[in-house]
Short mmCIF file of C-alpha atoms and ligand atoms in Angstrom, two decimals:
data_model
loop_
_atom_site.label_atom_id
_atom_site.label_comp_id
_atom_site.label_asym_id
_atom_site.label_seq_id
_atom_site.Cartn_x
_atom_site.Cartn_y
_atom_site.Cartn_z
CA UNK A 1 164.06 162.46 109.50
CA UNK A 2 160.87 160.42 109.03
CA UNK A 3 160.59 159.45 104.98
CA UNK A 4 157.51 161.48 103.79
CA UNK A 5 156.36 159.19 101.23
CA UNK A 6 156.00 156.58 104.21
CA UNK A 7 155.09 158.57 106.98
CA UNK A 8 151.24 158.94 107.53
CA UNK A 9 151.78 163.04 107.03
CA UNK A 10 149.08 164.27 104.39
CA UNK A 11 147.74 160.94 104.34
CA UNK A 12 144.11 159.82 103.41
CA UNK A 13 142.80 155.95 104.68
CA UNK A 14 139.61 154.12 103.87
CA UNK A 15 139.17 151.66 106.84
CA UNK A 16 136.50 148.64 105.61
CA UNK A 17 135.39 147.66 109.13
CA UNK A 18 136.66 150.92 110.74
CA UNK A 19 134.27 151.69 113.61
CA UNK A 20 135.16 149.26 116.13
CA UNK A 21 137.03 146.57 117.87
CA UNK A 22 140.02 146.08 115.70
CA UNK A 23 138.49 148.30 112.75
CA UNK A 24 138.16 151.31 115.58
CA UNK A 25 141.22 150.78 116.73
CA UNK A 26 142.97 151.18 113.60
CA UNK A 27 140.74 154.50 113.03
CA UNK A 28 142.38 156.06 116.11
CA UNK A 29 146.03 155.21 115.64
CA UNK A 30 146.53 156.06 112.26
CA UNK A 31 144.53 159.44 112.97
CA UNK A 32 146.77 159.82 116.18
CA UNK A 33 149.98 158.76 114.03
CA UNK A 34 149.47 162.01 111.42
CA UNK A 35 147.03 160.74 108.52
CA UNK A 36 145.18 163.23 107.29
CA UNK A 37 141.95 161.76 107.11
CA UNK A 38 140.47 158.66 108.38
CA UNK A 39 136.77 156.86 106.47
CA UNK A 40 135.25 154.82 108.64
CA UNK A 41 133.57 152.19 106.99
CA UNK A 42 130.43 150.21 108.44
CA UNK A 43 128.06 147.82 107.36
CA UNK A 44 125.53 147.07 109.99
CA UNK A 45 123.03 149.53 111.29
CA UNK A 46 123.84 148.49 114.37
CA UNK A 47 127.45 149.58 113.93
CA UNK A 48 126.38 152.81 112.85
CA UNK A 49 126.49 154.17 116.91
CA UNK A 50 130.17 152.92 117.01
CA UNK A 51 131.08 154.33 113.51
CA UNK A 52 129.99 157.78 114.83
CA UNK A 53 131.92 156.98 117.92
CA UNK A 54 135.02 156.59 115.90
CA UNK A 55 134.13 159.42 113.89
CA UNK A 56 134.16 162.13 116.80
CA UNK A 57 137.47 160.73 118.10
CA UNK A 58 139.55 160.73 114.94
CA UNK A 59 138.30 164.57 114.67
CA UNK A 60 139.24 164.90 118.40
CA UNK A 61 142.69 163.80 117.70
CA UNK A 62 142.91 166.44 114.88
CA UNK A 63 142.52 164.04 111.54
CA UNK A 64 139.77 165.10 109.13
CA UNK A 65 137.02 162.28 109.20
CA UNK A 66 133.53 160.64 107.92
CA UNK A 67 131.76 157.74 108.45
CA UNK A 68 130.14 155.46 105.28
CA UNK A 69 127.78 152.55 105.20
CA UNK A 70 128.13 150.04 102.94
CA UNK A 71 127.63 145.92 102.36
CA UNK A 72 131.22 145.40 100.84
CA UNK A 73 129.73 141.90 99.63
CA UNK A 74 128.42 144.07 96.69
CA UNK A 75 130.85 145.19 94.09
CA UNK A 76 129.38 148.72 93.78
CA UNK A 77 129.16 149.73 97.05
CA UNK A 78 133.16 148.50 97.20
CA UNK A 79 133.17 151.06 94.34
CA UNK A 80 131.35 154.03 96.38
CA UNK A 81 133.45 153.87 99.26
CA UNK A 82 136.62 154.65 97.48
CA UNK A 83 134.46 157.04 95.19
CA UNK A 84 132.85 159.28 98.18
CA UNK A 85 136.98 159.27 100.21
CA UNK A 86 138.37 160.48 96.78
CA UNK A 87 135.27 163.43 96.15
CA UNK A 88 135.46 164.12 99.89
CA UNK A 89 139.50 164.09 100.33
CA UNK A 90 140.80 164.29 96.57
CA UNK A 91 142.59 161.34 96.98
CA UNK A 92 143.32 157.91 98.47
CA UNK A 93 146.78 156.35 100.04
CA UNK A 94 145.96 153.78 102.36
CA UNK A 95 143.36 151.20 102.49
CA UNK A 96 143.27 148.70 105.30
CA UNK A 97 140.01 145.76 105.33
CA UNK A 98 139.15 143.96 108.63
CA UNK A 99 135.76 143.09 107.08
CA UNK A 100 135.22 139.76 108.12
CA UNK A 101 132.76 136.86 109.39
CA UNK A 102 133.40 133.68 111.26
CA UNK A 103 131.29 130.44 111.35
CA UNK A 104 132.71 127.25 113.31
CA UNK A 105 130.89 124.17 112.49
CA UNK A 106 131.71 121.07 111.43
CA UNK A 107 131.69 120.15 107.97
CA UNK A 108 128.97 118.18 107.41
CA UNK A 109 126.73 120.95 109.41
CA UNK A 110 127.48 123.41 107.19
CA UNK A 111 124.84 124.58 104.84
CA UNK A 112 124.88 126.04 101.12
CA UNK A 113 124.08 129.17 102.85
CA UNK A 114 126.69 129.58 105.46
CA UNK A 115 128.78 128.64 102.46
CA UNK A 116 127.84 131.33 100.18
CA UNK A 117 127.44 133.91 103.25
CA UNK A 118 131.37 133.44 104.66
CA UNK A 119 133.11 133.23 100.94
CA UNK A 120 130.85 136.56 99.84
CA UNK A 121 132.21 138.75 103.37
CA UNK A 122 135.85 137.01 103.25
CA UNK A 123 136.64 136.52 99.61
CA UNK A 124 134.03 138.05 97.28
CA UNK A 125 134.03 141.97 99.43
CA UNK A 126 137.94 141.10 99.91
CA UNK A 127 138.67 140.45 96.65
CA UNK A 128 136.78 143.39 95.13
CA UNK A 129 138.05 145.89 97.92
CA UNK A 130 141.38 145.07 96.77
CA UNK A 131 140.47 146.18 93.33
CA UNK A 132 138.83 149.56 94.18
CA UNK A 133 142.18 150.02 96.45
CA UNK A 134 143.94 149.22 93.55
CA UNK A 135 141.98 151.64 90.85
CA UNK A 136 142.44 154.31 93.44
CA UNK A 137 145.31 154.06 95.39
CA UNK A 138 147.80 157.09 94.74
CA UNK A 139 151.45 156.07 93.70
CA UNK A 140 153.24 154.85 96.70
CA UNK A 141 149.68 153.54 98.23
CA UNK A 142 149.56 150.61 100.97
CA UNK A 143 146.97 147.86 101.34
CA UNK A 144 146.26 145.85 104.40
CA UNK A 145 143.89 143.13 104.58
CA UNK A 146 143.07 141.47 107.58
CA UNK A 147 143.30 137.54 107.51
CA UNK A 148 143.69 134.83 110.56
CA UNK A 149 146.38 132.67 111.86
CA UNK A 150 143.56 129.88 111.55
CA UNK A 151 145.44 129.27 107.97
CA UNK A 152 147.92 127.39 110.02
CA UNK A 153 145.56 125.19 112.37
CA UNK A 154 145.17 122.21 112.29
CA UNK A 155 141.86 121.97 114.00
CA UNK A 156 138.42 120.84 113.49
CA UNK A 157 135.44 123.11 112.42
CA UNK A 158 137.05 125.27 111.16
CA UNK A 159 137.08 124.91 107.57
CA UNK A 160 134.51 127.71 105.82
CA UNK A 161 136.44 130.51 108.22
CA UNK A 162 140.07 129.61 107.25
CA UNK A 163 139.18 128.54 104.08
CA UNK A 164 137.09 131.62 102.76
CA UNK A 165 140.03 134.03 103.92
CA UNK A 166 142.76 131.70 102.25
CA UNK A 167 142.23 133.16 98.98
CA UNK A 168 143.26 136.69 100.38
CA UNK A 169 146.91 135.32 100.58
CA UNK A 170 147.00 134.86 96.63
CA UNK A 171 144.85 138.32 96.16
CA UNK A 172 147.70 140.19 98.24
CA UNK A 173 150.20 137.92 96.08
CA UNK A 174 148.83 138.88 92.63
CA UNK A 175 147.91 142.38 93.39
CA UNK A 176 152.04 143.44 94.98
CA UNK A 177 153.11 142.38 92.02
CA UNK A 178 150.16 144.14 89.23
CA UNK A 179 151.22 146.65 91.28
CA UNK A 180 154.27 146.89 92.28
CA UNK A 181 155.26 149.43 89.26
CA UNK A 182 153.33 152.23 90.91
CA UNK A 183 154.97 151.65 94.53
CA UNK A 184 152.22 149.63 96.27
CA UNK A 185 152.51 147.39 99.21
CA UNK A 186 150.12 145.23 99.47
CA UNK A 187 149.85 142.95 102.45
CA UNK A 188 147.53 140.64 104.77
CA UNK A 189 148.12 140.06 108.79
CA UNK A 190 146.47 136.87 110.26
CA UNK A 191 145.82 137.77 113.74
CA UNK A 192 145.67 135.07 116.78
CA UNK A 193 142.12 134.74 118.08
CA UNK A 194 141.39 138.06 119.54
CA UNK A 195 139.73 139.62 122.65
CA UNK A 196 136.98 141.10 120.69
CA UNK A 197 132.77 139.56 120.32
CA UNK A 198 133.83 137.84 117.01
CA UNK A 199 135.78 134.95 118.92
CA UNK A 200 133.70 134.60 121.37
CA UNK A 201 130.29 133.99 119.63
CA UNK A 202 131.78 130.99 118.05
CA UNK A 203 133.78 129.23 120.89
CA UNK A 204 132.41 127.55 124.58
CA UNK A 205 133.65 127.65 127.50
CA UNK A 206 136.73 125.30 127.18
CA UNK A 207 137.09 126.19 123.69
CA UNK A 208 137.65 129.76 125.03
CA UNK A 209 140.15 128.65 127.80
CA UNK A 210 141.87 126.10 125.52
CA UNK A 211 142.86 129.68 123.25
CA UNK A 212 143.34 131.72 126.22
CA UNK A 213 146.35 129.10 126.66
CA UNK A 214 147.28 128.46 123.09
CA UNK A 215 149.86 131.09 122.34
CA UNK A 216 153.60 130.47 123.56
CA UNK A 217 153.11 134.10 125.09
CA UNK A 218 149.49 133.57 126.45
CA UNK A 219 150.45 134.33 129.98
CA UNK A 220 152.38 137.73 129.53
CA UNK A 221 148.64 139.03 128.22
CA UNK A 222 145.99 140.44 130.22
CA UNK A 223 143.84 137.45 128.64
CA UNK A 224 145.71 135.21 127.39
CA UNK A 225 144.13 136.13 123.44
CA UNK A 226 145.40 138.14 120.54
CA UNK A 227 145.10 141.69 121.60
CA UNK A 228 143.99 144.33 119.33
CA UNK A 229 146.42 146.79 120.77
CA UNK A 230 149.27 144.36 119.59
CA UNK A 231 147.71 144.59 116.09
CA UNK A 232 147.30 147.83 115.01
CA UNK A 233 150.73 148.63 115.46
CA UNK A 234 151.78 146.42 113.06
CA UNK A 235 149.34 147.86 110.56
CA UNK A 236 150.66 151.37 111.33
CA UNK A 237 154.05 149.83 110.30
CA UNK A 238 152.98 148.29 107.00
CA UNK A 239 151.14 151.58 106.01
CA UNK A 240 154.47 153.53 106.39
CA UNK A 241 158.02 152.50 107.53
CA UNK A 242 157.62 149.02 106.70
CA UNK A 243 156.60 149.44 102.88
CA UNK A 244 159.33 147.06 101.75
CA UNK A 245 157.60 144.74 102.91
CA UNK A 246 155.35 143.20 100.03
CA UNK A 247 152.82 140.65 99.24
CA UNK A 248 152.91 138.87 102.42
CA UNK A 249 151.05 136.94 104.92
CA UNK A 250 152.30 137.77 108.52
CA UNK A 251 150.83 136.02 111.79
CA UNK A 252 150.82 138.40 114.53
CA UNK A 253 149.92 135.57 117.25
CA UNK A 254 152.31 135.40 120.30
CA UNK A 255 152.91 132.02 118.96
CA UNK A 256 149.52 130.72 118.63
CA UNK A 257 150.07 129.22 115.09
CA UNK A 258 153.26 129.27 112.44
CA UNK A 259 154.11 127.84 109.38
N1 LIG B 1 138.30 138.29 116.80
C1 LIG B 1 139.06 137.26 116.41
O1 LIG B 1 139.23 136.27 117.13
C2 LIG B 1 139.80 137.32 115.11
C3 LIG B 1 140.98 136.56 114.98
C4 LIG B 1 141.68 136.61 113.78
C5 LIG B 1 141.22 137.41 112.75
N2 LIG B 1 140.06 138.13 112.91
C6 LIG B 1 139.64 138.97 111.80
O2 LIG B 1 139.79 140.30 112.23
C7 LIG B 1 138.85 141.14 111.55
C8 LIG B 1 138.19 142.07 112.55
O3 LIG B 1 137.48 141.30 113.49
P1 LIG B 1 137.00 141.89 114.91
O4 LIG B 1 137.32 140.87 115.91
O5 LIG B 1 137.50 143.28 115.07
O6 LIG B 1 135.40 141.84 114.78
P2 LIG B 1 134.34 142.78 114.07
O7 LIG B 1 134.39 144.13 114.63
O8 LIG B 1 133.04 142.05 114.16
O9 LIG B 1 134.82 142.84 112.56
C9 LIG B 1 134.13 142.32 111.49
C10 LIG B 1 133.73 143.48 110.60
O10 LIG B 1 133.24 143.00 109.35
C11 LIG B 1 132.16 143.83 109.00
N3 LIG B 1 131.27 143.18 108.05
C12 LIG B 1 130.56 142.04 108.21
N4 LIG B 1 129.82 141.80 107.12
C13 LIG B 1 130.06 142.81 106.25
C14 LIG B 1 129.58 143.13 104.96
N5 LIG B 1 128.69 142.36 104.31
N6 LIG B 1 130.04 144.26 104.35
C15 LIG B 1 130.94 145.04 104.99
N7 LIG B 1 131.42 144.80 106.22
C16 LIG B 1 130.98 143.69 106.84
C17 LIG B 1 131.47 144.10 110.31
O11 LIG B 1 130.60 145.21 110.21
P3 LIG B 1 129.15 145.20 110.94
O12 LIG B 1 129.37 144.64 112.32
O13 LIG B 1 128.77 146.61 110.90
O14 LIG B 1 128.28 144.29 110.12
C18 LIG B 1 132.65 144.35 111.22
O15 LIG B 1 133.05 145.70 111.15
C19 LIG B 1 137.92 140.21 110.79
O16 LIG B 1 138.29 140.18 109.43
C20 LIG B 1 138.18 138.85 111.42
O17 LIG B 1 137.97 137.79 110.50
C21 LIG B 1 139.35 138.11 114.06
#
């Protein structure tokens, strides 16, 4: 008998980043797992197309659903997201952020503004969509935020990417244990470089082959990367079964990186 408390059954999500690639992906399977309801966040207008996307095919698969803009960068609209789920469902149990941006460059290329652009989307929106999750969350609530197994590299150029999600791993740290005492999980997953537009604006040619080959289990994937598929899955488990886990960093990487 599946445990109730940790099954998806009844269960309302806020997904920052939750109309496509990994986001989108995440929107489907925890709608086609049970949840109740699925809000799909977006920030770009660009996005909104995709958000809509998502939208129709959570509601296809039988979950309730709605789609939200928002710049999570700003503290209040971290605050309206979990506001608008919890006057539109009543409630909120799961919250899951793949909000992200990347910038490789070295380090002495790297202006005040990229600076303040990458920590605002990876720690500041991070860091305060943790706390909403936290004010809201229902007893028994789970929190995944999406990190990058570029915490273990030992690489060049990347140092504003890796180092403006490191932060998350002492958020998800601090907030398990604040909250703990109502029954929260609170985790991060650091994904390999992934199959998705993100990696691919940032890397050349050989960059891109070099990571295609990276992982000890590069050649049993279709391309070599980080696939989403392989993600959400582990997301799904965090969010139910896999509750006792708590305040943890995993690397889901087919042995890209490990520490
Ligand atoms: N692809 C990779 O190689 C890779 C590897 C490891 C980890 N990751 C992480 O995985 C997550 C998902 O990445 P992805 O590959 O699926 O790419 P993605 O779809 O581009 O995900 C990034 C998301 O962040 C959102 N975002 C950017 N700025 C925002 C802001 N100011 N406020 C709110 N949302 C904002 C984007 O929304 P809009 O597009 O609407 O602006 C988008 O939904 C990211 O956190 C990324 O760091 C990616």
């Amino acid at each position: 008998m599946p445990d109730p408390v940790n099954s998806l059954k009844d269960k309302v999500v806020v997904i920052g980043g939750g109309a496509k690639n990994l986001g989108g992906l995440i929107s489907r399977d925890l709608a086609a797992n049970g949840a109740r309801a699925i809000v799909v966040h977006y920030n770009s207008d660009a996005t909104r197309a995709s958000a809509e996307d998502t939208v129709a095919a959570v509601k296809s698969i039988g979950a309730d659903a709605f789609a939200i803009q928002g710049d999570l960068t700003r503290v209040s609209e971290n605050k309206r997201l979990f506001s608008e789920t919890k006057n539109r469902f009543g409630k909120v149990d799961i919250a899951v952020n793949t909000t992200g941006m990347v910038i490789k460059k070295p380090i002495l290329e790297c202006t005040e503004e990229d600076y303040d652009k990458i920590f605002a989307i990876n720690s500041k929106a991070a860091f305060f969509f943790m706390q909403e999750a936290g004010r809201n969350l229902e007893e028994r609530g789970k929190i995944v935020t999406i990190v990058s197994s570029l915490l273990a590299a030992y690489t060049d150029s990347y140092a504003i990417y890796p180092g403006s999600k490191a932060p998350i791993e002492h958020f998800t740290r601090a907030a398990s244990k604040e909250w703990g005492s109502r029954g929260i999980s609170v985790n991060a997953i650091g994904p390999g470089p992934m199959e998705t537009p993100f990696f691919y604006g940032q890397e050349t040619r050989e960059s891109a082959i070099y990571n295609q080959n990276a992982a000890a289990l590069s050649r049993w994937t279709k391309t070599g990367l980080t696939d989403i598929a392989d993600i959400a899955p582990l997301v799904r488990f965090l969010v139910t079964d896999g509750w006792w886990i708590t305040g943890q960093c995993i690397f889901a990487n087919g042995g890209y990186t490990t520490r």
